[in-house]
PDB file of C-alpha atoms and ligand atoms in Angstrom:
ATOM      1  CA  MET A  85      -0.015  -0.004   0.007  1.00  0.00           C
ATOM      2  CA  PHE A  86       1.035   3.588  -0.606  1.00  0.00           C
ATOM      3  CA  VAL A  87       0.970   6.075   2.225  1.00  0.00           C
ATOM      4  CA  ILE A  88       1.779   9.791   2.723  1.00  0.00           C
ATOM      5  CA  GLU A  89       4.131  10.566   5.528  1.00  0.00           C
ATOM      6  CA  SER A  90       4.792  13.709   7.574  1.00  0.00           C
ATOM      7  CA  ASP A  91       7.227  15.118   4.949  1.00  0.00           C
ATOM      8  CA  CYS A  92       4.111  16.262   3.051  1.00  0.00           C
ATOM      9  CA  ILE A  93       4.037  20.007   2.525  1.00  0.00           C
ATOM     10  CA  ALA A  94       0.436  19.928   1.278  1.00  0.00           C
ATOM     11  CA  CYS A  95       1.212  21.137  -2.245  1.00  0.00           C
ATOM     12  CA  GLY A  96      -1.654  19.092  -3.714  1.00  0.00           C
ATOM     13  CA  ALA A  97       0.276  17.796  -6.714  1.00  0.00           C
ATOM     14  CA  CYS A  98      -0.394  14.156  -5.871  1.00  0.00           C
ATOM     15  CA  ALA A  99      -4.138  14.727  -5.625  1.00  0.00           C
ATOM     16  CA  ASP A 100      -4.204  16.195  -9.143  1.00  0.00           C
ATOM     17  CA  THR A 101      -2.219  13.221 -10.468  1.00  0.00           C
ATOM     18  CA  CYS A 102      -4.188  10.390  -8.866  1.00  0.00           C
ATOM     19  CA  PRO A 103      -6.437   8.656 -11.440  1.00  0.00           C
ATOM     20  CA  ALA A 104      -8.600   7.215  -8.699  1.00  0.00           C
ATOM     21  CA  GLY A 105      -9.351  10.348  -6.786  1.00  0.00           C
ATOM     22  CA  ALA A 106      -7.941   8.698  -3.682  1.00  0.00           C
ATOM     23  CA  ILE A 107      -5.907  11.599  -2.322  1.00  0.00           C
ATOM     24  CA  SER A 108      -7.258  14.487  -0.271  1.00  0.00           C
ATOM     25  CA  MET A 109      -6.232  16.794   2.559  1.00  0.00           C
ATOM     26  CA  GLY A 110      -6.414  15.189   5.988  1.00  0.00           C
ATOM     27  CA  ASP A 111      -6.065  16.614   9.446  1.00  0.00           C
ATOM     28  CA  GLU A 112      -2.301  17.321   9.200  1.00  0.00           C
ATOM     29  CA  HIS A 113      -1.297  16.505   5.643  1.00  0.00           C
ATOM     30  CA  TYR A 114      -2.606  14.905   2.497  1.00  0.00           C
ATOM     31  CA  GLU A 115      -3.800  11.325   2.876  1.00  0.00           C
ATOM     32  CA  ILE A 116      -4.557   8.332   0.648  1.00  0.00           C
ATOM     33  CA  ASP A 117      -7.995   6.650   0.926  1.00  0.00           C
ATOM     34  CA  GLN A 118      -6.971   3.023   0.844  1.00  0.00           C
ATOM     35  CA  ASP A 119     -10.455   1.955  -0.283  1.00  0.00           C
ATOM     36  CA  LYS A 120     -10.027   4.032  -3.489  1.00  0.00           C
ATOM     37  CA  CYS A 121      -6.282   3.580  -4.202  1.00  0.00           C
ATOM     38  CA  ILE A 122      -5.523   1.181  -7.080  1.00  0.00           C
ATOM     39  CA  ALA A 123      -1.804   1.172  -6.195  1.00  0.00           C
ATOM     40  CA  CYS A 124      -0.691   2.534  -9.595  1.00  0.00           C
ATOM     41  CA  GLY A 125       2.240   4.414  -8.052  1.00  0.00           C
ATOM     42  CA  ALA A 126       1.767   7.566 -10.112  1.00  0.00           C
ATOM     43  CA  CYS A 127       1.695   9.809  -7.050  1.00  0.00           C
ATOM     44  CA  VAL A 128       5.127   8.764  -5.850  1.00  0.00           C
ATOM     45  CA  ASP A 129       7.099  10.503  -8.627  1.00  0.00           C
ATOM     46  CA  THR A 130       4.899  13.559  -8.409  1.00  0.00           C
ATOM     47  CA  CYS A 131       5.733  14.397  -4.782  1.00  0.00           C
ATOM     48  CA  PRO A 132       8.468  17.058  -4.464  1.00  0.00           C
ATOM     49  CA  THR A 133       9.432  15.940  -0.957  1.00  0.00           C
ATOM     50  CA  GLY A 134       9.353  12.141  -1.344  1.00  0.00           C
ATOM     51  CA  ALA A 135       6.578  11.939   1.206  1.00  0.00           C
ATOM     52  CA  ILE A 136       4.706   9.158  -0.558  1.00  0.00           C
ATOM     53  CA  VAL A 137       6.123   5.681   0.113  1.00  0.00           C
ATOM     54  CA  GLU A 138       5.086   2.100  -0.555  1.00  0.00           C
ATOM     55  CA  LYS A 139       4.836   0.016   2.600  1.00  0.00           C
TER      56      LYS A 139
HETATM   57  S1  SF4 B   1      -0.905   4.814  -5.999  1.00  0.00           S
HETATM   58 FE1  SF4 B   1      -2.104   5.607  -7.761  1.00  0.00          FE
HETATM   59  S2  SF4 B   1      -4.271   5.291  -7.130  1.00  0.00           S
HETATM   60 FE2  SF4 B   1      -3.003   5.180  -5.274  1.00  0.00          FE
HETATM   61  S3  SF4 B   1      -3.007   7.184  -4.401  1.00  0.00           S
HETATM   62 FE3  SF4 B   1      -1.181   7.043  -5.713  1.00  0.00          FE
HETATM   63  S4  SF4 B   1      -1.836   7.851  -7.711  1.00  0.00           S
HETATM   64 FE4  SF4 B   1      -3.669   7.357  -6.519  1.00  0.00          FE
HETATM   65  S1  SF4 B   2       2.695  15.753  -3.703  1.00  0.00           S
HETATM   66 FE1  SF4 B   2       3.728  15.231  -1.734  1.00  0.00          FE
HETATM   67  S2  SF4 B   2       3.979  17.223  -0.678  1.00  0.00           S
HETATM   68 FE2  SF4 B   2       2.440  17.500  -2.305  1.00  0.00          FE
HETATM   69  S3  SF4 B   2       0.449  17.137  -1.249  1.00  0.00           S
HETATM   70 FE3  SF4 B   2       1.134  15.157  -2.181  1.00  0.00          FE
HETATM   71  S4  SF4 B   2       2.224  14.111  -0.574  1.00  0.00           S
HETATM   72 FE4  SF4 B   2       2.091  16.260   0.056  1.00  0.00          FE
END
């Protein structure tokens, strides 16, 4: 699964990239809705801070 860690600076780039609409702002940073994520990995390369990681 892909998750967004605390390095997120809330730029929103990943949300615009996600084909499944699985990323949105959470309480402290952007978050991935695991029920919507299709694990395509597209968001990983989009993030300027490397905050999105596969676990
Ligand atoms: S892995 Fe793909 S589907 Fe999942 S959050 Fe990232 S861009 Fe969206
Ligand atoms: S692209 Fe990275 S820094 Fe920007 S909102 Fe997504 S996780 Fe946060």
